Short mmCIF file of C-alpha atoms in Angstrom, two decimals:
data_model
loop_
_atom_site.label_atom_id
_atom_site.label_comp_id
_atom_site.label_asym_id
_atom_site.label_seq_id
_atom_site.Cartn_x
_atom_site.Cartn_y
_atom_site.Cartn_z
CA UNK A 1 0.00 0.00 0.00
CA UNK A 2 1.22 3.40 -1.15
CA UNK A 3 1.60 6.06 0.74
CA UNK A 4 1.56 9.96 -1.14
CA UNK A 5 3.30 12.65 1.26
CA UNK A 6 1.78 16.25 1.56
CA UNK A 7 3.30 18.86 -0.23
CA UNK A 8 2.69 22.38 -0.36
CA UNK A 9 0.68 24.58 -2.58
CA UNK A 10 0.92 27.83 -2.74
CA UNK A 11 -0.69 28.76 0.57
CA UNK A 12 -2.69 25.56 0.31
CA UNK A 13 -1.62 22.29 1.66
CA UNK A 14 -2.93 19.38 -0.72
CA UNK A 15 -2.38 15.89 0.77
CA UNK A 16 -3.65 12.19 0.16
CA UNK A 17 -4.45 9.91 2.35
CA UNK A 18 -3.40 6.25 1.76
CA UNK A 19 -4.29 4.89 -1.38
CA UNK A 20 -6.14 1.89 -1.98
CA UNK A 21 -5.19 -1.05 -4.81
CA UNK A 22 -7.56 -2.51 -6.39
CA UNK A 23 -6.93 -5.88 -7.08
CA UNK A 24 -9.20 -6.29 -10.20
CA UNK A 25 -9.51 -4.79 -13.62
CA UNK A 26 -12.11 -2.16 -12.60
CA UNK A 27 -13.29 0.13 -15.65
CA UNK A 28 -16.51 1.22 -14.40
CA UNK A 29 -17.63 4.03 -12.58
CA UNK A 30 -16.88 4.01 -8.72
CA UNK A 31 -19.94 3.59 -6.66
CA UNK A 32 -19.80 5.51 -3.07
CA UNK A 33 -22.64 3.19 -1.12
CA UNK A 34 -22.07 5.34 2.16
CA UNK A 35 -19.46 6.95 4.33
CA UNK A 36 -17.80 3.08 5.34
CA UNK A 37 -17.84 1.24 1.62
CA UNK A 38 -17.96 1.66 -2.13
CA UNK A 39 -17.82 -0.80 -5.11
CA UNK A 40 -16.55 -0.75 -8.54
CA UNK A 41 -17.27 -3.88 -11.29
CA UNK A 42 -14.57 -4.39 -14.41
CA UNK A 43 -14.70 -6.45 -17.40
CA UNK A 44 -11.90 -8.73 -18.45
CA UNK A 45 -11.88 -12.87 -19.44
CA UNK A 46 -14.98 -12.44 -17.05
CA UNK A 47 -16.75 -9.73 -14.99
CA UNK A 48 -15.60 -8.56 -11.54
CA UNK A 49 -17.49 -6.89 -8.82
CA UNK A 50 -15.38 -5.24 -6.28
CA UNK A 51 -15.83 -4.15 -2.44
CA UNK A 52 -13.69 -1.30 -1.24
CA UNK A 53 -13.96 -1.08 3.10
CA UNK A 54 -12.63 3.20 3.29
CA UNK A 55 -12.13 2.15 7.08
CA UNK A 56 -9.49 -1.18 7.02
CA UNK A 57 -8.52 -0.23 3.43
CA UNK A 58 -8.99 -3.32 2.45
CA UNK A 59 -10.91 -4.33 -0.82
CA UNK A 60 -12.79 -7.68 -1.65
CA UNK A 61 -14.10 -9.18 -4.63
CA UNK A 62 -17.28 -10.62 -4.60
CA UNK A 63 -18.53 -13.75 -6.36
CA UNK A 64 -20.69 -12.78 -9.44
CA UNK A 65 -23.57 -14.83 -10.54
CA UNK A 66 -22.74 -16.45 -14.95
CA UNK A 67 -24.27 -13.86 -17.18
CA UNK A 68 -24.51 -10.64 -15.04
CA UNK A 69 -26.02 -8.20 -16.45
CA UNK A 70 -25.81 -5.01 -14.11
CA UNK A 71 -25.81 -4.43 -10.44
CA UNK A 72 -27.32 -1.84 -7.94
CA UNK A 73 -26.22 -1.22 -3.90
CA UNK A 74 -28.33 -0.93 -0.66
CA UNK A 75 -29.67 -2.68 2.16
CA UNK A 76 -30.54 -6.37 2.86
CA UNK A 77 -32.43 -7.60 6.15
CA UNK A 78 -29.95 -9.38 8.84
CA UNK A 79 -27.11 -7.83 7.25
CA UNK A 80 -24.82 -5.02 8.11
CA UNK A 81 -23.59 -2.10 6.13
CA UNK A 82 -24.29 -2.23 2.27
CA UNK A 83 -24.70 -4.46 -0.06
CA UNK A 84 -24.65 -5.37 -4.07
CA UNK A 85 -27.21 -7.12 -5.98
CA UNK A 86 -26.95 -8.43 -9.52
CA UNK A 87 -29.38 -8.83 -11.97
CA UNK A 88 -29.26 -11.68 -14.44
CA UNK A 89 -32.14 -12.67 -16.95
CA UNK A 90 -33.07 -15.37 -13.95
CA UNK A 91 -33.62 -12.66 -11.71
CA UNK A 92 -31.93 -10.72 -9.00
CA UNK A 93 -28.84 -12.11 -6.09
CA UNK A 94 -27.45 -10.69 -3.69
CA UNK A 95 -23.36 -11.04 -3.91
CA UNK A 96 -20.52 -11.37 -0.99
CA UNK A 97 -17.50 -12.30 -0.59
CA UNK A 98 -18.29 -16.50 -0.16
CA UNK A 99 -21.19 -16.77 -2.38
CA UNK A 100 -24.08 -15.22 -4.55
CA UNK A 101 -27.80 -15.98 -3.09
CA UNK A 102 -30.91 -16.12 -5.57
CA UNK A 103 -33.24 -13.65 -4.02
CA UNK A 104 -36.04 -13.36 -7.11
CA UNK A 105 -36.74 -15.34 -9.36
CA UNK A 106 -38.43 -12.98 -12.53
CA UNK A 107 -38.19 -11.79 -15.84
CA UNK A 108 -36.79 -8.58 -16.93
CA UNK A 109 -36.79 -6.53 -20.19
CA UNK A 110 -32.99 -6.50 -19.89
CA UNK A 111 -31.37 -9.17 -21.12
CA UNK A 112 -26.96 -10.26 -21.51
CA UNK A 113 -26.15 -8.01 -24.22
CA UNK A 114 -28.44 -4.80 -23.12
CA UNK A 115 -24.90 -3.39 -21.97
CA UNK A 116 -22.16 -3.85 -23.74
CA UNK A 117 -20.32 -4.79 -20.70
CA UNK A 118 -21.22 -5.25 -16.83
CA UNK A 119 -22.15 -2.22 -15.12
CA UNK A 120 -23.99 -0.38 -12.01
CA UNK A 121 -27.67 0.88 -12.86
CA UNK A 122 -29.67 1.66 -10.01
CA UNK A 123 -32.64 -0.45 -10.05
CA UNK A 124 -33.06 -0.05 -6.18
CA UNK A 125 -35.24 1.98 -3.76
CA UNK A 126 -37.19 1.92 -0.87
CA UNK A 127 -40.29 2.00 -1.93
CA UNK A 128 -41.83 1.93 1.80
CA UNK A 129 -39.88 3.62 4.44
CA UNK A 130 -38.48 0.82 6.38
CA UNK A 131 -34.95 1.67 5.34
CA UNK A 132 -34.15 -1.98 3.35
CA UNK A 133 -34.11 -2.04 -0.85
CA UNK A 134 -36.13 -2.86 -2.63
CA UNK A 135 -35.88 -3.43 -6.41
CA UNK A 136 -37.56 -1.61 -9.41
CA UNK A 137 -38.01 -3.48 -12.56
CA UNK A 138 -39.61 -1.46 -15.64
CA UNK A 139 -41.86 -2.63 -18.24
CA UNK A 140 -43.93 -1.61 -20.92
CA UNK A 141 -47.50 -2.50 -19.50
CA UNK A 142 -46.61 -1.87 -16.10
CA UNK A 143 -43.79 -1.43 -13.87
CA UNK A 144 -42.96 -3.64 -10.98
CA UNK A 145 -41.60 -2.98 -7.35
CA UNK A 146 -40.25 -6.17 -5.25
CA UNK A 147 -40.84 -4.69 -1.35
CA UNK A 148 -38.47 -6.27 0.91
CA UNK A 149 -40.26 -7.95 4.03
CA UNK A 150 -38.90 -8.55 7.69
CA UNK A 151 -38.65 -11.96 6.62
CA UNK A 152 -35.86 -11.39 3.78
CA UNK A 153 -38.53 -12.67 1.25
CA UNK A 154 -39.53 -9.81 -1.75
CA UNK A 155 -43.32 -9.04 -2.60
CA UNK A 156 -44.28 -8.17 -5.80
CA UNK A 157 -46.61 -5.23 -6.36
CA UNK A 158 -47.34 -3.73 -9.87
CA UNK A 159 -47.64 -0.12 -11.06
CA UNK A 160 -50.32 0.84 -13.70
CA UNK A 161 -48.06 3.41 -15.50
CA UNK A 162 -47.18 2.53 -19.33
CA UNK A 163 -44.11 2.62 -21.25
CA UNK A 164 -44.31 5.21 -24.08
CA UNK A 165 -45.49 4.27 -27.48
CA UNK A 166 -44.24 5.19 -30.94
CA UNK A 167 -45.45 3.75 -33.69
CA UNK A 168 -43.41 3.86 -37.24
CA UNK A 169 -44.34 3.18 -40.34
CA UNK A 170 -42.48 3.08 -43.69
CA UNK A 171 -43.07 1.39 -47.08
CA UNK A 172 -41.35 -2.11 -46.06
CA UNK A 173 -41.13 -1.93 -42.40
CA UNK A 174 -43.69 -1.23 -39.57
CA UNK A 175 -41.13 -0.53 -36.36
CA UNK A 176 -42.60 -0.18 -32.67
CA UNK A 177 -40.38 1.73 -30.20
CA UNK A 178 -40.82 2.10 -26.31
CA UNK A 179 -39.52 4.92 -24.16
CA UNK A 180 -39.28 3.23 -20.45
CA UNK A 181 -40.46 5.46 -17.38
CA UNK A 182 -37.38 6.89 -15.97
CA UNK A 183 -36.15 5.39 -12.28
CA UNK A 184 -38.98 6.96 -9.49
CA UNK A 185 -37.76 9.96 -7.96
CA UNK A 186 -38.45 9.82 -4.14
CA UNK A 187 -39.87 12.45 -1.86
CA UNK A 188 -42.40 12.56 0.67
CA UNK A 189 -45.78 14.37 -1.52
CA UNK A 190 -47.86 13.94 1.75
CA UNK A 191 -46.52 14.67 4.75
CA UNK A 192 -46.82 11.37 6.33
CA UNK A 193 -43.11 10.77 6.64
CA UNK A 194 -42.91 8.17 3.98
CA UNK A 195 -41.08 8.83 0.39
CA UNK A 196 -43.23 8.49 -2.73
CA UNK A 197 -42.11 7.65 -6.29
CA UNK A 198 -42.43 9.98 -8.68
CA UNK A 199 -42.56 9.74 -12.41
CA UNK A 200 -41.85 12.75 -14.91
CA UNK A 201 -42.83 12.82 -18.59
CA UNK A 202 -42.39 15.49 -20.72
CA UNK A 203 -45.48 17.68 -19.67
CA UNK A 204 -46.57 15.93 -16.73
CA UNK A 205 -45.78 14.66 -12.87
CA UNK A 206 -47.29 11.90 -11.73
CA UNK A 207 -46.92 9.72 -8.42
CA UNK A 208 -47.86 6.90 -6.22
CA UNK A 209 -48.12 7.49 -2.75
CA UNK A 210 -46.11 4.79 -0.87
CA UNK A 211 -47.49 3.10 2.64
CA UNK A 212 -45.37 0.90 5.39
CA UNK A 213 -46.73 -2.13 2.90
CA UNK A 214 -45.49 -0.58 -0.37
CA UNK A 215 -45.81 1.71 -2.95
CA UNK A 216 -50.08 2.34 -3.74
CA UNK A 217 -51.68 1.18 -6.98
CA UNK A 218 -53.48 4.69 -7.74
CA UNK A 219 -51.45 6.91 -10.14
CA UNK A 220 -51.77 10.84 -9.40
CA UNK A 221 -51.08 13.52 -10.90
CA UNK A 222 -48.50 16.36 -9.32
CA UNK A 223 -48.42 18.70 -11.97
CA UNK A 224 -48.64 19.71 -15.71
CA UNK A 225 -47.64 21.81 -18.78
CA UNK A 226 -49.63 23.00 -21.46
CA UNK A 227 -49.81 20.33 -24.25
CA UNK A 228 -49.85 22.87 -26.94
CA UNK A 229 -46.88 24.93 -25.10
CA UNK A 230 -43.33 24.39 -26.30
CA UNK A 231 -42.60 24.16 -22.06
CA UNK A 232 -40.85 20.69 -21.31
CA UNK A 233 -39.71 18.93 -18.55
CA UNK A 234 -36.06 18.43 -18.87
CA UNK A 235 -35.44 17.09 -14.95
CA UNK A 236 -36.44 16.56 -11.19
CA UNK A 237 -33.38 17.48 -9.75
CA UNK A 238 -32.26 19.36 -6.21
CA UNK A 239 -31.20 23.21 -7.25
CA UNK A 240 -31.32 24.45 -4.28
CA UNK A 241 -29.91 21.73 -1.83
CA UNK A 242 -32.85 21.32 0.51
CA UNK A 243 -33.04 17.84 -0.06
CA UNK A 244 -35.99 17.90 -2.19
CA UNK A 245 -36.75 17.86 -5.82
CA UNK A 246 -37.28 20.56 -8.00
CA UNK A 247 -38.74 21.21 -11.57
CA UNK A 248 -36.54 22.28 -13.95
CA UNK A 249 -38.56 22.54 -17.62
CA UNK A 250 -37.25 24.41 -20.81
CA UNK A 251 -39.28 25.93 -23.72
CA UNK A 252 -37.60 26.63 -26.73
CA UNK A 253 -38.15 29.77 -28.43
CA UNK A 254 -36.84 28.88 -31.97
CA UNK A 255 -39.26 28.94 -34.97
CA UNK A 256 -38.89 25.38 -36.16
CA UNK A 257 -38.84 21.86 -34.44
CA UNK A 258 -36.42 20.55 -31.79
CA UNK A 259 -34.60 18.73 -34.26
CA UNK A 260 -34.61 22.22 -36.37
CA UNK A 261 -33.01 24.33 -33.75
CA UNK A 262 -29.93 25.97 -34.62
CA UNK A 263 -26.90 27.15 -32.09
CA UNK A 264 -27.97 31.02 -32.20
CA UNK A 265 -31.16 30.13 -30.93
CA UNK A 266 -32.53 30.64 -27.20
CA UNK A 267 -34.08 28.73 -24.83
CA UNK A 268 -36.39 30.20 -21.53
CA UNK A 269 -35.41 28.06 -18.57
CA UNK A 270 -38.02 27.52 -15.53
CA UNK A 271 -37.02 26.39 -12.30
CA UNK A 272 -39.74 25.40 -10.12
CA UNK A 273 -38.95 24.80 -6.16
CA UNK A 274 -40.56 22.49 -4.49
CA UNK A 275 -41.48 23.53 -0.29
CA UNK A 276 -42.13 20.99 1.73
CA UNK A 277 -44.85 21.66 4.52
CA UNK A 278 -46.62 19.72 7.07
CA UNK A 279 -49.05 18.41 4.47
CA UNK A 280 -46.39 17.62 1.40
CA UNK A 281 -44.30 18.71 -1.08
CA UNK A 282 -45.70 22.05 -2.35
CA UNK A 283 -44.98 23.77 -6.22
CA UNK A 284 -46.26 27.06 -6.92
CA UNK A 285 -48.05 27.58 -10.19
CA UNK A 286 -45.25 30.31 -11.54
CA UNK A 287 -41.57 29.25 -11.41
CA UNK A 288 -39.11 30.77 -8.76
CA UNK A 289 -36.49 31.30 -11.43
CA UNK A 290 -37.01 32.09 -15.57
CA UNK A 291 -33.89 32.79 -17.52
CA UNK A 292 -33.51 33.14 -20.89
CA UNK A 293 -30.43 31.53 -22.28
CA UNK A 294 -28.62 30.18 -25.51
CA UNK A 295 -29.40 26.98 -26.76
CA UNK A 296 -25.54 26.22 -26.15
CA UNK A 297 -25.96 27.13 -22.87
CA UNK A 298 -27.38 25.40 -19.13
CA UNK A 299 -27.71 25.89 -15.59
CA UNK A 300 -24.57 24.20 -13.98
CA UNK A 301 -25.38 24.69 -10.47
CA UNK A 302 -26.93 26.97 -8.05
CA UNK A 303 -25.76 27.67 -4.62
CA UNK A 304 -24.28 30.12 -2.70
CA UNK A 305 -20.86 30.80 -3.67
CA UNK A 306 -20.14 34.12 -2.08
CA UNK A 307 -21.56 33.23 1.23
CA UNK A 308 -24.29 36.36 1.39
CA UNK A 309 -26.67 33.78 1.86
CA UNK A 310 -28.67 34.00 -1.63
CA UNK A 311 -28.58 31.58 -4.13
CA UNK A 312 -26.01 32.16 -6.91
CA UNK A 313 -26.30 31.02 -10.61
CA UNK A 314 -23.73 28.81 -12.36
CA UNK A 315 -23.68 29.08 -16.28
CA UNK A 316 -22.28 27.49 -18.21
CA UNK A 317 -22.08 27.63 -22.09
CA UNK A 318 -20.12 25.88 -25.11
CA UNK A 319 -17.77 27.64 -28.16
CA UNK A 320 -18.94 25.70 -30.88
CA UNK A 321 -18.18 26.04 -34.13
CA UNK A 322 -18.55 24.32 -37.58
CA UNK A 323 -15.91 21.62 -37.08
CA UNK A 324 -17.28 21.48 -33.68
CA UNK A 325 -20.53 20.32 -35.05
CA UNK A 326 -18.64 17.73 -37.67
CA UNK A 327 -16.45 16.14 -34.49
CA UNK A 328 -20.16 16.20 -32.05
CA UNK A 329 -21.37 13.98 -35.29
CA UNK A 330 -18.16 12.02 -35.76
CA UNK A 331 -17.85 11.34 -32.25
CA UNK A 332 -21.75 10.46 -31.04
CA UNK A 333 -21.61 8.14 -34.17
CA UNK A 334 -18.87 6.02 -32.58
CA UNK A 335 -19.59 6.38 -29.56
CA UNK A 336 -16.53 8.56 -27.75
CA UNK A 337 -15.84 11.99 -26.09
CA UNK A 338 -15.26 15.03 -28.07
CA UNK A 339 -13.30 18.30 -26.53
CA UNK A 340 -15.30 21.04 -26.32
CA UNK A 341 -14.46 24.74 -25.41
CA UNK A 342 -16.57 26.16 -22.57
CA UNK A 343 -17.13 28.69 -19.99
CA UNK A 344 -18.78 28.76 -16.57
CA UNK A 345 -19.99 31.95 -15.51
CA UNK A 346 -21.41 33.03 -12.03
CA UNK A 347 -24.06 35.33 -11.42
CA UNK A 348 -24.76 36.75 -8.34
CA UNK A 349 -28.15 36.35 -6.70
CA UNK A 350 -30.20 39.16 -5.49
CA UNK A 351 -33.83 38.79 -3.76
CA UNK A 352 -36.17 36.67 -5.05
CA UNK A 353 -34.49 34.26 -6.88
CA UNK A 354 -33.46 37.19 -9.69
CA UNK A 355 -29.83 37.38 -10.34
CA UNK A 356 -27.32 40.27 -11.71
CA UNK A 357 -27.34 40.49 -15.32
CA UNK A 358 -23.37 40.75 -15.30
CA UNK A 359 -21.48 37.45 -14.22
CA UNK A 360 -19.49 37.92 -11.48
CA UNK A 361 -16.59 35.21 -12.06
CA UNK A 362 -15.80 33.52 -15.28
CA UNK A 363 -13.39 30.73 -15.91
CA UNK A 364 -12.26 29.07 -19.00
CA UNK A 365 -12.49 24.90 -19.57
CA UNK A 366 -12.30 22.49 -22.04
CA UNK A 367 -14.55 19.48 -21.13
CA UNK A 368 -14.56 16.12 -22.82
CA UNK A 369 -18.21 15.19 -23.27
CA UNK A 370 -19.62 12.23 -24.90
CA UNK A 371 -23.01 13.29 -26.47
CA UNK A 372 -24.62 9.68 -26.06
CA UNK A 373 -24.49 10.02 -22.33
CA UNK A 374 -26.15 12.10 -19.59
CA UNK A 375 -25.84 15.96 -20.17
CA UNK A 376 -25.43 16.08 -16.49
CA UNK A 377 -21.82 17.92 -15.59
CA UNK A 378 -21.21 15.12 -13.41
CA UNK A 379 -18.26 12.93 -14.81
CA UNK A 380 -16.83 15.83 -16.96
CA UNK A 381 -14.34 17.14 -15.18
CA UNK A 382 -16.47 19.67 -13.64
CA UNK A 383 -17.34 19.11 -9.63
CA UNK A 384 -19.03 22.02 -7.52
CA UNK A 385 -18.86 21.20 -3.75
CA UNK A 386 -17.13 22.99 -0.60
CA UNK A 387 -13.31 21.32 -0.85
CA UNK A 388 -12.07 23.55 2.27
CA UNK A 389 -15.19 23.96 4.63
CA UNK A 390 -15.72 27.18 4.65
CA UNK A 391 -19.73 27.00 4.01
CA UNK A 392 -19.27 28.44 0.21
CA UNK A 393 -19.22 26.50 -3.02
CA UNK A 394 -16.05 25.50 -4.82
CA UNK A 395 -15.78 24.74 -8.51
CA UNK A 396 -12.96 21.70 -9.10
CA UNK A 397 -11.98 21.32 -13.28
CA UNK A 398 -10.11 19.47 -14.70
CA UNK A 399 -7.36 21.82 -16.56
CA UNK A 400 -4.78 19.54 -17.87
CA UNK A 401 -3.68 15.52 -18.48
CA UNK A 402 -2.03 15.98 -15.22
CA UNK A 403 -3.57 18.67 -13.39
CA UNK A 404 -6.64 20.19 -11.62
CA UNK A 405 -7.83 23.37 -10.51
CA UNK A 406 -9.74 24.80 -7.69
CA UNK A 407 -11.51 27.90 -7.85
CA UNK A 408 -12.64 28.49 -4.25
CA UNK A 409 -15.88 30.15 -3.10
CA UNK A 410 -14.93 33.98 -2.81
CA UNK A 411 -16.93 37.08 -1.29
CA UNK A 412 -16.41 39.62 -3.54
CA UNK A 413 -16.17 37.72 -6.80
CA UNK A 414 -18.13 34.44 -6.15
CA UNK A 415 -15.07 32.57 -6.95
CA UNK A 416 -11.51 33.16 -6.58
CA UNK A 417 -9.36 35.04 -9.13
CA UNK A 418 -6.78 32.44 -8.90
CA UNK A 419 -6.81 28.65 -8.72
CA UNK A 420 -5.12 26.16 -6.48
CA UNK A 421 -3.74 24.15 -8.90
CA UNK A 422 -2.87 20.31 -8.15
CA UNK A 423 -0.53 18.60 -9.96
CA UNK A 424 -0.20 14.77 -9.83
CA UNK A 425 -1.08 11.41 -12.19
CA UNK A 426 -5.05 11.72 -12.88
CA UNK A 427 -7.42 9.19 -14.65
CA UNK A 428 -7.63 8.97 -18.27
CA UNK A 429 -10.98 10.15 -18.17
CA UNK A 430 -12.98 12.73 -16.22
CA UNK A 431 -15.62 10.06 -15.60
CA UNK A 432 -13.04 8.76 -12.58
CA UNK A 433 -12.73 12.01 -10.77
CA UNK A 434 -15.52 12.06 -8.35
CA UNK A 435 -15.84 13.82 -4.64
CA UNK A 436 -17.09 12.62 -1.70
CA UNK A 437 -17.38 13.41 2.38
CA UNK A 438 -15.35 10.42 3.17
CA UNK A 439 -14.26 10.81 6.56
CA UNK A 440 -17.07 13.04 7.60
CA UNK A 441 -15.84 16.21 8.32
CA UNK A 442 -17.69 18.57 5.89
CA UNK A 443 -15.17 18.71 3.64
CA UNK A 444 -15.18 17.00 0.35
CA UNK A 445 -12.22 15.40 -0.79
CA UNK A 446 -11.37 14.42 -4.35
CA UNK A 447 -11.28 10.56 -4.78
CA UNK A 448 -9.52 9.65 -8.14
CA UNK A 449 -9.88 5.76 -9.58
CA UNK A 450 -6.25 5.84 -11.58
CA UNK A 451 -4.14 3.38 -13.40
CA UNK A 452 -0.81 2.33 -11.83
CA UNK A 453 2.37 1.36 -13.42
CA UNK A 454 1.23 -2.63 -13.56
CA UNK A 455 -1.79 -1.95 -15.64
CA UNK A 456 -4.21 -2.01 -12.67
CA UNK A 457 -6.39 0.42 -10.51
CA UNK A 458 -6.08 2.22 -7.32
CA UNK A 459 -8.25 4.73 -5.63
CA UNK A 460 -6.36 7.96 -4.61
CA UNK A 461 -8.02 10.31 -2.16
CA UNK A 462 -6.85 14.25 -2.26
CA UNK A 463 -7.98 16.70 0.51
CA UNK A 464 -7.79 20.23 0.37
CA UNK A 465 -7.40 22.98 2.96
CA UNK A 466 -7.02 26.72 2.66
#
């Protein structure tokens, strides 16, 4: 086991702690289950499923059932800490260290080749409130919850919500196409303590409310858009970090069709915040935010970065050009990343949600993006968290091969002029730099999954003070 000495930065200290080798090819995404454990799977002459302990530093791999297909982490009755379960097209098991244990027996839409390799998808939830998983399996008449009962055994209870239909039809060919519901969201609509699952569609929210047995049968309806409007739902996702899911929807304001719009056009953006109150999760009927921005531009974040208590706004937007376009094309058509020129921008916030027309902070980045995959800025390079734990929000890129930058929370500008810049042996790809709270102490530190000089993995964990 390796051991990486501090070294000074500027007026910064940067430092890892201990890193830990991973004894398996591991070329997925790393998995952070909780504070104690995380896993990782890889793909080689078979498929590996790996157990990393942060406390002992130690890392296990667990036995994999033939023909996985992908796994998920949570919590099993009569078992401590978490756990991973594999699904195969004979249903779900739980994996350890020993053994793999059948747990369901059922069909799933996803079969050996969905993935091209073995991978985490979450397909778990708790779908009642009694803190163990349970599993989610979509389908395209209904969609199916397993509840997990006191006795270890798994219930089945099925969802009347349909898979979308698309019917096409050409001279020789009459094709049928099915757009699955997207995972539930969870978050407690009624007040009663318990987290519901909700389901977004392009125009509409729906839910079921869950009970101590399960998840209900009767679908409801949250909220809506317009049919006719051009207003869509692009994601439920936390904006302001209360720990409960907003609306974020975006109406186009070019002429033509989606497909149509060109780069000069704008979009309006609507951020709806969702209050929760004694009786529920609340939305008002007008949106607590509405900006009006490029099509080749999106909200990156929005938190306080100057630590005036209001909500700032992260920007950011992309420099592309004509060859741009040709290497997005090239590039989504084979399936890799393509180098794009970008930059954030930070506005500060003023009352009421509104924010100063004139950003505050800019900084330059190129981010590798690979246009088949989520447009989330998660896994690009791009992390904004509080790396020193000073209350504000940080902005980590990725500058170089070899280096990284932090732009710390500032006062007066929202973010500092100047970066701390760390210098060291990163992963290949941005996907592998990731940030988590590992030892607690409201400070995230940067975890990098890297390839050492044997062809392997470790896990390299960089903390940063001010």
């Amino acid at each position: 086991m390796k051991r990486l000495l501090p070294f000074a930065l500027f007026s910064s200290l940067v430092y890892a702690y201990d890193s830990i080798d991973l004894q398996y090819k591991a070329d997925d995404k790393l998995v952070v289950a909780d504070t104690d454990s995380a896993f990782v799977a890889g793909n080689g002459e078979s498929a590996y499923l790996q157990k990393i302990d942060f406390k002992t530093k130690q890392v296990s791999l667990l036995v994999v059932p033939e023909k996985p297909i992908m796994y998920s982490v949570g919590k099993l009755k009569n078992h401590q800490g978490a756990q991973a379960f594999v699904l195969t097209e004979r249903g779900v098991f739980h994996a350890d260290e020993t053994k793999t244990h059948n747990l369901i027996e059922a069909d799933t839409l996803f079969q050996s080749d969905t993935f091209s390799h073995f991978k985490h998808q979450a397909f778990t939830l708790d779908a009642n409130g009694d803190d163990l998983t349970d599993f989610y399996f979509p389908g395209v008449e209904e969609q199916t919850i397993y509840v997990q009962q006191e006795t270890g055994k798994f219930s089945p209870i099925s969802l009347p919500l349909n898979a979308q239909t698309v019917t096409h039809v050409s001279d020789q060919n009459l094709t049928i196409s099915h757009t699955l519901p997207r995972t539930p969201t969870l978050a407690d609509i009624n007040g009663d303590g318990i987290d519901d699952l909700m389901f977004y569609e392009l125009k509409k929210v729906q839910y079921f409310l869950a009970t101590p047995q399960g998840p209900s049968k009767k679908l409801q309806t949250l909220m809506t858009f317009d049919e006719s409007s051009k207003q869509k739902i692009e994601k439920l996702r936390d904006f302001n970090n209360d720990g409960y899911p907003d609306i974020h929807t975006i109406e186009s304001l070019s002429d033509g069709a989606d497909e149509e719009k060109d780069l000069d056009s704008e979009s309006i953006h609507r951020v709806f915040f969702s209050e929760h109150t004694s009786n529920g999760l609340v939305f008002k009927d007008s949106p607590d935010i509405k900006l009006t921005l490029e099509e080749t531009s999106a909200i990156a974040n929005i938190s306080d970065f100057d630590g005036d208590g209001q909500n700032d706004l992260a920007v950011i937007s992309f420099d592309i050009g004509f060859m741009d376009i040709i290497s997005i094309a090239s590039a989504a058509m084979e399936n890799k990343d393509v180098t794009l020129d970008s930059t954030i921008s930070i506005f500060k916030g003023t009352n009421d949600n509104q924010f100063e027309k004139k950003a505050a902070a800019k900084k330059s980045v190129e981010i590798a993006m690979n246009m088949n995959e989520s447009s989330s800025e998660s896994g690009k390079g791009i992390i904004f968290e509080d790396f020193n734990g000073d209350g504000l929000t940080d902005l980590l890129i990725r500058a170089d091969t070899n280096e990284l930058k932090v732009y710390f929370g500032d006062k007066r500008r929202g973010l500092s002029r100047r970066p701390k810049r760390i210098k060291r042996s990163l992963p290949s790809s941005s996907n592998d730099i990731y940030s988590y709270d590992i030892n607690q102490d409201g400070k995230e530190e940067i975890v990098l999954k890297v390839s050492d000089e044997k062809g392997g993995f470790r896990l390299d964990t960089v903390q940063i003070t001010k």
